[in-house]
Amino acid sequence: MSEPSVTQVAQAIDHTLLKPEATRADVEALVAEAVELGTYSVCVSPSMLPVAVPEGSGLKVAVVCGFPSGKHTSTVKAAEAAESVANGADEVDMVIDIGAAKEGRYDAVEADVAAVRAAAPAPTVLKVIIESAALSDEEIVGVCRAAAAAGADFVKTSTGFHPSGGASEHAVRLMAQTVPQLQVKASGGVRTLEQARTMMAAGASRLGVSGSRALLGSAGDGASSGSGSY
């Protein structure tokens, strides 16, 4: 199987801006860059909604929920997700309670995800951030199964904010094998085209990337970071 082209990698990217100091002007620039690079979506904080995207661009808007700690109550996460959808979000990336996962309380994780799923039903896409670098393999399997049982569409490796680190090839492969009925998003530390292709080969169909221009321009095959021809 041939590796994905630069264009195909771009089409798998959620072009992300989650810095607390982000401004509306920064989000406008993010959208313009996403359209230029041909990414799948932009991913922003709830307070940045609504986000205007160019008509006909096909660009999706993703938003985080319970971010970045996951320690919000399910009621708060559900309300945040519902408000985000009302404000134009196409996709919701929610953070689970990592402590519940560490305690093996997968029923609590499932209930948390189910609350957000109920507040943001299909066709809204629900991604569940599990913070895989902070979990054992057994815990990764448990939370992925809980997310699937609760009706999620994706499991996602990381917030990118946790000191344990971001996505790993091992975690992505384990997640994809555990819940083949769901899609996997690799996020956190995916900075080069080689890393992106590795994550996709391991089973990721979506990538969370903040430095998309640099990543897409990091190809050794002559791709230019400034051409905008992705």
CSV table of N, CA and C in Angstrom, one decimal, residues 38-122:
chain,number,residue,atom,x,y,z
A,38,GLY,N,-5.6,23.1,2.3
A,38,GLY,CA,-6.5,22.0,2.0
A,38,GLY,C,-6.7,21.0,3.1
A,39,THR,N,-6.8,21.6,4.4
A,39,THR,CA,-7.0,20.7,5.5
A,39,THR,C,-8.5,20.3,5.6
A,40,TYR,N,-8.8,19.3,6.4
A,40,TYR,CA,-10.2,18.9,6.6
A,40,TYR,C,-11.0,19.9,7.4
A,41,SER,N,-10.4,20.4,8.4
A,41,SER,CA,-11.1,21.2,9.3
A,41,SER,C,-10.2,22.2,10.1
A,42,VAL,N,-10.8,23.1,10.8
A,42,VAL,CA,-10.1,23.8,11.9
A,42,VAL,C,-10.7,23.4,13.2
A,43,CYS,N,-9.8,23.4,14.2
A,43,CYS,CA,-10.2,23.0,15.6
A,43,CYS,C,-9.9,24.1,16.5
A,44,VAL,N,-10.9,24.6,17.2
A,44,VAL,CA,-10.7,25.8,18.0
A,44,VAL,C,-11.4,25.6,19.4
A,45,SER,N,-11.2,26.6,20.3
A,45,SER,CA,-11.9,26.6,21.6
A,45,SER,C,-13.3,27.1,21.4
A,46,PRO,N,-14.2,26.7,22.3
A,46,PRO,CA,-15.6,27.0,22.2
A,46,PRO,C,-15.9,28.5,22.2
A,47,SER,N,-15.1,29.3,22.9
A,47,SER,CA,-15.3,30.8,22.9
A,47,SER,C,-15.0,31.4,21.6
A,48,MET,N,-14.4,30.7,20.7
A,48,MET,CA,-14.1,31.3,19.4
A,48,MET,C,-15.2,31.1,18.4
A,49,LEU,N,-16.2,30.4,18.8
A,49,LEU,CA,-17.4,30.2,17.9
A,49,LEU,C,-18.3,31.4,17.9
A,50,PRO,N,-19.1,31.6,16.9
A,50,PRO,CA,-19.1,30.9,15.6
A,50,PRO,C,-17.9,31.3,14.7
A,51,VAL,N,-17.4,30.4,13.9
A,51,VAL,CA,-16.3,30.6,13.0
A,51,VAL,C,-16.8,30.7,11.6
A,52,ALA,N,-16.5,31.8,10.9
A,52,ALA,CA,-17.0,31.9,9.5
A,52,ALA,C,-16.0,31.2,8.6
A,53,VAL,N,-16.5,30.3,7.7
A,53,VAL,CA,-15.7,29.6,6.7
A,53,VAL,C,-16.1,30.0,5.4
A,54,PRO,N,-15.2,30.1,4.4
A,54,PRO,CA,-15.6,30.6,3.0
A,54,PRO,C,-16.6,29.6,2.4
A,55,GLU,N,-17.6,30.2,1.8
A,55,GLU,CA,-18.7,29.4,1.2
A,55,GLU,C,-18.1,28.6,0.1
A,56,GLY,N,-18.5,27.3,0.1
A,56,GLY,CA,-18.0,26.4,-0.9
A,56,GLY,C,-16.7,25.7,-0.6
A,57,SER,N,-16.1,26.1,0.5
A,57,SER,CA,-14.7,25.6,0.8
A,57,SER,C,-14.8,24.2,1.3
A,58,GLY,N,-15.9,23.8,1.9
A,58,GLY,CA,-16.0,22.4,2.5
A,58,GLY,C,-15.3,22.3,3.8
A,59,LEU,N,-14.7,23.4,4.3
A,59,LEU,CA,-14.0,23.3,5.6
A,59,LEU,C,-14.9,23.1,6.7
A,60,LYS,N,-14.6,22.1,7.6
A,60,LYS,CA,-15.4,21.8,8.8
A,60,LYS,C,-14.9,22.5,10.0
A,61,VAL,N,-15.7,22.7,11.0
A,61,VAL,CA,-15.3,23.4,12.2
A,61,VAL,C,-15.4,22.4,13.4
A,62,ALA,N,-14.3,22.1,14.0
A,62,ALA,CA,-14.3,21.2,15.2
A,62,ALA,C,-14.0,22.1,16.4
A,63,VAL,N,-14.5,21.6,17.6
A,63,VAL,CA,-14.4,22.4,18.8
A,63,VAL,C,-14.1,21.4,20.0
A,64,VAL,N,-13.3,21.9,20.9
A,64,VAL,CA,-13.0,21.0,22.1
A,64,VAL,C,-14.0,21.2,23.2
A,65,CYS,N,-14.0,20.2,24.1
A,65,CYS,CA,-15.1,20.1,25.1
A,65,CYS,C,-14.5,19.5,26.4
A,66,GLY,N,-14.7,20.1,27.5
A,66,GLY,CA,-14.1,19.6,28.7
A,66,GLY,C,-12.5,19.7,28.7
A,67,PHE,N,-12.0,20.7,28.0
A,67,PHE,CA,-10.6,20.7,27.6
A,67,PHE,C,-9.9,21.7,28.5
A,68,PRO,N,-8.6,21.4,28.9
A,68,PRO,CA,-7.9,20.2,28.5
A,68,PRO,C,-7.8,19.1,29.6
A,69,SER,N,-8.4,19.4,30.8
A,69,SER,CA,-8.3,18.4,31.9
A,69,SER,C,-9.2,17.3,31.9
A,70,GLY,N,-10.4,17.4,31.3
A,70,GLY,CA,-11.4,16.4,31.4
A,70,GLY,C,-12.1,16.3,32.7
A,71,LYS,N,-11.8,17.2,33.6
A,71,LYS,CA,-12.3,17.1,35.0
A,71,LYS,C,-13.6,17.8,35.2
A,72,HIS,N,-14.2,18.3,34.2
A,72,HIS,CA,-15.5,18.9,34.3
A,72,HIS,C,-16.6,17.8,34.5
A,73,THR,N,-17.7,18.2,35.1
A,73,THR,CA,-18.8,17.2,35.2
A,73,THR,C,-19.4,16.9,33.8
A,74,SER,N,-20.0,15.8,33.8
A,74,SER,CA,-20.7,15.4,32.5
A,74,SER,C,-21.8,16.4,32.1
A,75,THR,N,-22.5,17.0,33.1
A,75,THR,CA,-23.5,18.0,32.8
A,75,THR,C,-22.9,19.2,32.2
A,76,VAL,N,-21.7,19.6,32.7
A,76,VAL,CA,-21.1,20.8,32.1
A,76,VAL,C,-20.5,20.5,30.7
A,77,LYS,N,-20.0,19.3,30.5
A,77,LYS,CA,-19.5,18.9,29.2
A,77,LYS,C,-20.6,18.9,28.2
A,78,ALA,N,-21.7,18.3,28.6
A,78,ALA,CA,-22.9,18.2,27.7
A,78,ALA,C,-23.4,19.6,27.3
A,79,ALA,N,-23.5,20.5,28.3
A,79,ALA,CA,-24.0,21.8,28.0
A,79,ALA,C,-23.0,22.5,27.0
A,80,GLU,N,-21.7,22.3,27.3
A,80,GLU,CA,-20.7,23.0,26.4
A,80,GLU,C,-20.8,22.4,25.0
A,81,ALA,N,-21.0,21.1,24.8
A,81,ALA,CA,-21.1,20.5,23.5
A,81,ALA,C,-22.4,21.0,22.8
A,82,ALA,N,-23.5,21.1,23.5
A,82,ALA,CA,-24.7,21.5,22.9
A,82,ALA,C,-24.6,23.0,22.4
A,83,GLU,N,-24.0,23.8,23.3
A,83,GLU,CA,-23.8,25.2,22.9
A,83,GLU,C,-22.9,25.4,21.7
A,84,SER,N,-21.9,24.5,21.6
A,84,SER,CA,-21.0,24.6,20.5
A,84,SER,C,-21.7,24.2,19.2
A,85,VAL,N,-22.5,23.2,19.3
A,85,VAL,CA,-23.2,22.7,18.1
A,85,VAL,C,-24.2,23.8,17.6
A,86,ALA,N,-24.8,24.5,18.6
A,86,ALA,CA,-25.7,25.6,18.3
A,86,ALA,C,-25.0,26.7,17.6
A,87,ASN,N,-23.7,26.9,18.0
A,87,ASN,CA,-22.9,27.9,17.4
A,87,ASN,C,-22.1,27.5,16.2
A,88,GLY,N,-22.5,26.4,15.6
A,88,GLY,CA,-22.0,26.0,14.3
A,88,GLY,C,-20.9,25.0,14.3
A,89,ALA,N,-20.6,24.3,15.4
A,89,ALA,CA,-19.5,23.3,15.3
A,89,ALA,C,-20.1,22.0,14.6
A,90,ASP,N,-19.2,21.5,13.7
A,90,ASP,CA,-19.6,20.3,13.0
A,90,ASP,C,-19.1,19.0,13.8
A,91,GLU,N,-18.0,19.2,14.6
A,91,GLU,CA,-17.4,18.1,15.3
A,91,GLU,C,-17.1,18.6,16.8
A,92,VAL,N,-17.1,17.7,17.7
A,92,VAL,CA,-16.8,17.9,19.1
A,92,VAL,C,-15.7,17.0,19.6
A,93,ASP,N,-14.6,17.5,20.1
A,93,ASP,CA,-13.6,16.7,20.6
A,93,ASP,C,-13.6,16.8,22.1
A,94,MET,N,-14.1,15.8,22.8
A,94,MET,CA,-14.3,15.9,24.3
A,94,MET,C,-13.2,15.1,25.0
A,95,VAL,N,-12.8,15.6,26.2
A,95,VAL,CA,-11.8,14.9,27.0
A,95,VAL,C,-12.5,14.1,28.1
A,96,ILE,N,-12.1,12.9,28.2
A,96,ILE,CA,-12.7,12.0,29.3
A,96,ILE,C,-12.0,12.4,30.6
A,97,ASP,N,-12.6,11.9,31.7
A,97,ASP,CA,-12.0,12.0,33.0
A,97,ASP,C,-10.9,11.0,33.1
A,98,ILE,N,-9.6,11.4,33.0
A,98,ILE,CA,-8.5,10.5,33.0
A,98,ILE,C,-8.4,9.7,34.3
A,99,GLY,N,-8.7,10.4,35.4
A,99,GLY,CA,-8.7,9.7,36.7
A,99,GLY,C,-9.6,8.5,36.8
A,100,ALA,N,-10.8,8.7,36.2
A,100,ALA,CA,-11.7,7.6,36.2
A,100,ALA,C,-11.1,6.4,35.4
A,101,ALA,N,-10.4,6.7,34.3
A,101,ALA,CA,-9.8,5.6,33.5
A,101,ALA,C,-8.7,5.0,34.4
A,102,LYS,N,-7.9,5.8,35.1
A,102,LYS,CA,-6.8,5.2,35.9
A,102,LYS,C,-7.4,4.3,37.0
A,103,GLU,N,-8.6,4.6,37.5
A,103,GLU,CA,-9.2,3.8,38.5
A,103,GLU,C,-10.0,2.6,37.9
A,104,GLY,N,-10.0,2.5,36.6
A,104,GLY,CA,-10.7,1.4,36.0
A,104,GLY,C,-12.2,1.5,36.0
A,105,ARG,N,-12.7,2.8,36.2
A,105,ARG,CA,-14.1,3.0,36.2
A,105,ARG,C,-14.6,3.3,34.8
A,106,TYR,N,-14.6,2.3,34.0
A,106,TYR,CA,-14.9,2.5,32.6
A,106,TYR,C,-16.4,2.8,32.4
A,107,ASP,N,-17.2,2.3,33.3
A,107,ASP,CA,-18.6,2.6,33.2
A,107,ASP,C,-18.9,4.1,33.4
A,108,ALA,N,-18.1,4.8,34.2
A,108,ALA,CA,-18.2,6.2,34.4
A,108,ALA,C,-17.7,7.0,33.1
A,109,VAL,N,-16.6,6.4,32.5
A,109,VAL,CA,-16.2,7.0,31.2
A,109,VAL,C,-17.3,6.9,30.2
A,110,GLU,N,-17.9,5.7,30.1
A,110,GLU,CA,-19.0,5.5,29.1
A,110,GLU,C,-20.1,6.5,29.4
A,111,ALA,N,-20.5,6.7,30.6
A,111,ALA,CA,-21.6,7.6,31.0
A,111,ALA,C,-21.3,9.0,30.6
A,112,ASP,N,-20.0,9.4,30.8
A,112,ASP,CA,-19.5,10.7,30.5
A,112,ASP,C,-19.6,11.0,29.0
A,113,VAL,N,-19.2,10.0,28.2
A,113,VAL,CA,-19.2,10.1,26.7
A,113,VAL,C,-20.7,10.1,26.3
A,114,ALA,N,-21.5,9.3,26.9
A,114,ALA,CA,-22.9,9.2,26.5
A,114,ALA,C,-23.6,10.5,26.7
A,115,ALA,N,-23.3,11.2,27.8
A,115,ALA,CA,-23.9,12.5,28.1
A,115,ALA,C,-23.6,13.5,27.0
A,116,VAL,N,-22.4,13.5,26.5
A,116,VAL,CA,-22.0,14.4,25.4
A,116,VAL,C,-22.7,14.0,24.1
A,117,ARG,N,-22.7,12.7,23.9
A,117,ARG,CA,-23.3,12.2,22.7
A,117,ARG,C,-24.8,12.6,22.6
A,118,ALA,N,-25.5,12.5,23.7
A,118,ALA,CA,-26.9,12.8,23.8
A,118,ALA,C,-27.1,14.3,23.5
A,119,ALA,N,-26.1,15.1,24.0
A,119,ALA,CA,-26.2,16.6,23.8
A,119,ALA,C,-25.8,17.0,22.4
A,120,ALA,N,-25.0,16.2,21.7
A,120,ALA,CA,-24.5,16.5,20.4
A,120,ALA,C,-24.7,15.3,19.5
A,121,PRO,N,-26.0,15.0,19.2
A,121,PRO,CA,-26.2,13.8,18.4
A,121,PRO,C,-25.8,13.9,16.9
A,122,ALA,N,-25.7,12.7,16.2
A,122,ALA,CA,-25.4,12.8,14.8
A,122,ALA,C,-26.3,13.7,14.1
